[in-house]
C-alpha atoms as an extended CHARMM CRD file, in Angstrom:
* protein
*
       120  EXT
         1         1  UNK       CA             78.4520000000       93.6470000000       91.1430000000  PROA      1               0.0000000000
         2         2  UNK       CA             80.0520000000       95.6150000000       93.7040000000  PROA      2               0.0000000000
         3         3  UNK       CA             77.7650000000       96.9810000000       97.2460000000  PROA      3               0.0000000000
         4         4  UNK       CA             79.6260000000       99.5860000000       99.1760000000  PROA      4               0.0000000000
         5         5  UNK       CA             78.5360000000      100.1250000000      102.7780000000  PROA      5               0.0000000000
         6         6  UNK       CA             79.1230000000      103.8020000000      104.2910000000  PROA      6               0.0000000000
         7         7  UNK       CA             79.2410000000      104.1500000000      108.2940000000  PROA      7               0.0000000000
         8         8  UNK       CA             80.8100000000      106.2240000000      110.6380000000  PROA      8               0.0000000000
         9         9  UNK       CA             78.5340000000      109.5520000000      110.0490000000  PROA      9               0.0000000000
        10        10  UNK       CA             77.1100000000      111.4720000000      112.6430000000  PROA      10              0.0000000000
        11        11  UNK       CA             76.7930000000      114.6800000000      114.6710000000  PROA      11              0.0000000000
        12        12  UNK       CA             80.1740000000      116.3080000000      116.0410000000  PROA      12              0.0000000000
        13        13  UNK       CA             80.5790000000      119.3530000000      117.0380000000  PROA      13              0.0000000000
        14        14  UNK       CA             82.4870000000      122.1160000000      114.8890000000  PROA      14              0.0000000000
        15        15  UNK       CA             86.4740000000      121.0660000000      115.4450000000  PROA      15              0.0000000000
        16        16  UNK       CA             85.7050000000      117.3100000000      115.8910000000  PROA      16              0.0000000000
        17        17  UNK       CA             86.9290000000      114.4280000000      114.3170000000  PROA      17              0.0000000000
        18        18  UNK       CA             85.2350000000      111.7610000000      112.8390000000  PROA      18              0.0000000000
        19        19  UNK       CA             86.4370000000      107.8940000000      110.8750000000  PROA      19              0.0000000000
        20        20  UNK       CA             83.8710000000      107.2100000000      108.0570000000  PROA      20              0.0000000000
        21        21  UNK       CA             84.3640000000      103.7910000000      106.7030000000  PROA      21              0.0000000000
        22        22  UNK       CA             83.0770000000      102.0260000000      103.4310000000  PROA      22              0.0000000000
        23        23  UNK       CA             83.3490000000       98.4960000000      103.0420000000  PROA      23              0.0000000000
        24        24  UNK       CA             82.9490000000       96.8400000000       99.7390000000  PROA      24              0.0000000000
        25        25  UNK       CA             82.2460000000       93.2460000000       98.5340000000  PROA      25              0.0000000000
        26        26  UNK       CA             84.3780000000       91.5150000000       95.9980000000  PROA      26              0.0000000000
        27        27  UNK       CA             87.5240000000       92.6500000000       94.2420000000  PROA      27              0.0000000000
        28        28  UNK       CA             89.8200000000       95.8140000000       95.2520000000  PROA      28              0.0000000000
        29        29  UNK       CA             88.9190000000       98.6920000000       93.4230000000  PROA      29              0.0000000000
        30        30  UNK       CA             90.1940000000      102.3130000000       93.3270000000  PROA      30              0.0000000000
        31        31  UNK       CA             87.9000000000      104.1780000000       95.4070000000  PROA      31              0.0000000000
        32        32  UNK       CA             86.9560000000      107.5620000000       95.8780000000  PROA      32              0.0000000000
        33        33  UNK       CA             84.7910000000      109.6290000000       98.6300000000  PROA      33              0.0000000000
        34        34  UNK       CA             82.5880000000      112.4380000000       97.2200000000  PROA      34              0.0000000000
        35        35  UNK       CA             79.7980000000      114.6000000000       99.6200000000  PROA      35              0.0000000000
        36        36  UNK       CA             76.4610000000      116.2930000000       98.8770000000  PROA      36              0.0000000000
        37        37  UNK       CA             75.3680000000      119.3710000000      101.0410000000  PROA      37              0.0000000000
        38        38  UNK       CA             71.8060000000      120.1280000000      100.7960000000  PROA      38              0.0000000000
        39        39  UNK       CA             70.9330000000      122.1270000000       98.3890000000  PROA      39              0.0000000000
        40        40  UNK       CA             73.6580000000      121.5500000000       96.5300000000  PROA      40              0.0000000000
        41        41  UNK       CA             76.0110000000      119.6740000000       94.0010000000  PROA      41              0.0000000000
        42        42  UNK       CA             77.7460000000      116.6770000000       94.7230000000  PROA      42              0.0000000000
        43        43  UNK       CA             81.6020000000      117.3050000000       94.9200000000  PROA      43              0.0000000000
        44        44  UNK       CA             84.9300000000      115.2650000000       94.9050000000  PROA      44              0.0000000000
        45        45  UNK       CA             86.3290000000      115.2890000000       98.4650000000  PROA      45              0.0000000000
        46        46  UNK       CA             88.9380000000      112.7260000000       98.1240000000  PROA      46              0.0000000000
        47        47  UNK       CA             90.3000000000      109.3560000000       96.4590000000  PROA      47              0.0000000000
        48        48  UNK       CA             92.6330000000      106.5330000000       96.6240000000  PROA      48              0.0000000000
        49        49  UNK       CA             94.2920000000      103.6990000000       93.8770000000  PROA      49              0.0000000000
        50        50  UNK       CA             93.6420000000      100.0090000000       94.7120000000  PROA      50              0.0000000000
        51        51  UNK       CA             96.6800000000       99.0820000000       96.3760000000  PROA      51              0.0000000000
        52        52  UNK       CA             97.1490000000      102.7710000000       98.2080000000  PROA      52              0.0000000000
        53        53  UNK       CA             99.9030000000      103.8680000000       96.5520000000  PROA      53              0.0000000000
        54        54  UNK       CA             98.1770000000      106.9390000000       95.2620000000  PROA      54              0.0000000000
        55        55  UNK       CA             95.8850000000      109.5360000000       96.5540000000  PROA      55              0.0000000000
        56        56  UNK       CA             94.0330000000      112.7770000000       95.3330000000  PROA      56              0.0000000000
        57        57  UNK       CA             92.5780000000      115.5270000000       97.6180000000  PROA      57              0.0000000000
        58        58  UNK       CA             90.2550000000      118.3530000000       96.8520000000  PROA      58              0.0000000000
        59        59  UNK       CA             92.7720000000      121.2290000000       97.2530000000  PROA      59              0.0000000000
        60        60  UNK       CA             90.4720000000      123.0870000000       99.7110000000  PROA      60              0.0000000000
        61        61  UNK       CA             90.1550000000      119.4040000000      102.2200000000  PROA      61              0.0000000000
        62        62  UNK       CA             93.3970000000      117.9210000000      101.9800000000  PROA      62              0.0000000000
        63        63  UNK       CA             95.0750000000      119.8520000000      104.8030000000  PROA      63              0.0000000000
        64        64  UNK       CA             91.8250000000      118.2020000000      106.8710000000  PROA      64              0.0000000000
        65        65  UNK       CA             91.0220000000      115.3060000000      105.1040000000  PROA      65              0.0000000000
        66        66  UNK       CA             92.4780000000      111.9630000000      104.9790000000  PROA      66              0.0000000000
        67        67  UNK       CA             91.8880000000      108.8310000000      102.7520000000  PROA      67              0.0000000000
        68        68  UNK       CA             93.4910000000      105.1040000000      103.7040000000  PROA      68              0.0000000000
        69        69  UNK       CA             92.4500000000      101.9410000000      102.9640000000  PROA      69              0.0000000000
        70        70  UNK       CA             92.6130000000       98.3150000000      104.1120000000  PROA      70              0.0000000000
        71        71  UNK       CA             92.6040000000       95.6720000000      101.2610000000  PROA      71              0.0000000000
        72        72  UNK       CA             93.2270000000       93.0030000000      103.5180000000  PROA      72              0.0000000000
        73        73  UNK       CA             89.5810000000       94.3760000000      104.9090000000  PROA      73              0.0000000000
        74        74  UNK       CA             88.5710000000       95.6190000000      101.6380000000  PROA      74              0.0000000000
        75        75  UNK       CA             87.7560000000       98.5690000000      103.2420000000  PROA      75              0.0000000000
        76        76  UNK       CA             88.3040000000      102.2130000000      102.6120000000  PROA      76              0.0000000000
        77        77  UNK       CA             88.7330000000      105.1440000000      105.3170000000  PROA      77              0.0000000000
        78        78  UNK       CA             88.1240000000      109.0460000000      105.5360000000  PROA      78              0.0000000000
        79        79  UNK       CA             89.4570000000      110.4160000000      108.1710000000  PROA      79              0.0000000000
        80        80  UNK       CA             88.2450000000      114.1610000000      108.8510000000  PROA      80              0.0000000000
        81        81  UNK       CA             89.5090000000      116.0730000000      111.2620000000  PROA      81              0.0000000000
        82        82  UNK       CA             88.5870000000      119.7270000000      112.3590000000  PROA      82              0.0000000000
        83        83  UNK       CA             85.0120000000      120.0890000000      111.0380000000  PROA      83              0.0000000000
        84        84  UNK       CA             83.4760000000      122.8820000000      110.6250000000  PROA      84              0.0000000000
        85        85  UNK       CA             79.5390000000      123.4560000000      109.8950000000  PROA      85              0.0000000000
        86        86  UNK       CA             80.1020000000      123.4290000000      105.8700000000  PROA      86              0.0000000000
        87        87  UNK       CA             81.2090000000      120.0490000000      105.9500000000  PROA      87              0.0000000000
        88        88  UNK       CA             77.6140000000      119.1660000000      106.5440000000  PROA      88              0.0000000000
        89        89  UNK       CA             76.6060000000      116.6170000000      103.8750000000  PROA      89              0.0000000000
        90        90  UNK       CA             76.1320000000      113.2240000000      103.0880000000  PROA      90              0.0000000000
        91        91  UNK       CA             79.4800000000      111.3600000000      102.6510000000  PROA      91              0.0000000000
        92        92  UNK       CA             79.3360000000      108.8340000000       99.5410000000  PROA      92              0.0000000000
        93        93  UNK       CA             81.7670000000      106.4440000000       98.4600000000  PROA      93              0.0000000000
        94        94  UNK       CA             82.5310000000      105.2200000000       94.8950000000  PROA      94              0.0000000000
        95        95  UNK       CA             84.5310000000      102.3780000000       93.3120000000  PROA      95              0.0000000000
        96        96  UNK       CA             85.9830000000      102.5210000000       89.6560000000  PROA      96              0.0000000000
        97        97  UNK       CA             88.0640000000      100.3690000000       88.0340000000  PROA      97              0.0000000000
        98        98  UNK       CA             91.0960000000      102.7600000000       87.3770000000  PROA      98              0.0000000000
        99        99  UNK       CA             92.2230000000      105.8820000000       89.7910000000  PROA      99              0.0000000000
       100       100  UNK       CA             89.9800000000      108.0290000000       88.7640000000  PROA      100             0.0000000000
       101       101  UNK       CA             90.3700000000      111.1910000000       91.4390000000  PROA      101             0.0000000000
       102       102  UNK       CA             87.9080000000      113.9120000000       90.6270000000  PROA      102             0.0000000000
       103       103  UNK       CA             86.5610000000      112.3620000000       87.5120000000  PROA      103             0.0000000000
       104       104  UNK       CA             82.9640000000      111.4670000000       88.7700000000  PROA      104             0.0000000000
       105       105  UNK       CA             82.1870000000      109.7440000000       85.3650000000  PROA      105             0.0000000000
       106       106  UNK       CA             84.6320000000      107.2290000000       86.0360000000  PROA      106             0.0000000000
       107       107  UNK       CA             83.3030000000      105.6020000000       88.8560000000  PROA      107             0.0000000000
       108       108  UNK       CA             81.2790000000      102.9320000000       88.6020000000  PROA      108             0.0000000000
       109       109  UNK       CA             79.5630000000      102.3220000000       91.7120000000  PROA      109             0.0000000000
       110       110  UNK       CA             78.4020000000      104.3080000000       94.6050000000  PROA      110             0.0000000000
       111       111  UNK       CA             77.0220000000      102.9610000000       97.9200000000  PROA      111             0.0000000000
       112       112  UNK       CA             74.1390000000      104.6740000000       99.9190000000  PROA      112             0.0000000000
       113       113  UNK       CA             75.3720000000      107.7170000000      102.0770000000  PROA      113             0.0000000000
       114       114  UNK       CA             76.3990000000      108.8200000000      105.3940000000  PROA      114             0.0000000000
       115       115  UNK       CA             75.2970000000      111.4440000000      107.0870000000  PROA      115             0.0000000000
       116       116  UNK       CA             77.6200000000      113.7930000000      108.6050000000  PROA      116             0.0000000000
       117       117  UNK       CA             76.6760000000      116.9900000000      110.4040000000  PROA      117             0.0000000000
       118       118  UNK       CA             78.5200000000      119.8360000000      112.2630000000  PROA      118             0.0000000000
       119       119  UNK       CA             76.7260000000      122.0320000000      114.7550000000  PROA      119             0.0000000000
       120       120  UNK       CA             78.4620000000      125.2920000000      115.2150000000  PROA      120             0.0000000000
């Protein structure tokens, strides 16, 4: 059983930056970040392989959006930069056993949420 622990959410103004973190328990995993905007779906934002080597962007973030991760930690960053108000959503993180990127299927655990919101 894996437990994955999302922090770092909060309110920023529209061109802030924020760190979100998830730290997991147990072995490294591949790990990806996905977000929820009320009102609608959840979508892939970003993800990473278990030793870092390889990382996958949603093409419309990844000039914004960075994922890293510590395994020495076991935890996994999201660094977003620039926000704007339609970033707005709760930031989830996932852990699957094989690089997975957008493939939301593959994933096989998902922590609890952070909240992230951008005021214009």
């Amino acid at each position: 059983q894996v437990q994955l622990v999302e922090s770092g959410g909060g309110l920023v103004q529209a061109g802030g930056s924020l760190r979100l973190s998830c730290a997991a328990s147990g072995r490294i995993y591949a790990m990806g970040w996905f977000r929820q905007a009320p009102g609608k779906e959840r979508e892939f934002v970003a993800s990473i392989s278990s030793s870092g080597g390889s990382t996958d962007y949603a093409n419309s973030l990844k000039d914004r959006f960075t994922i890293s991760r510590d395994n020495a930690k076991n935890i996994v960053f999201l660094q977003v930069n620039s926000l704007k108000p339609e970033d707005t959503a709760v930031y989830y993180c996932a852990a699957a056993k094989r690089f997975s990127g957008i493939n939301s299927g593959a994933y096989d655990y998902g922590g609890q949420g952070t909240q992230v919101t951008v005021s214009s």
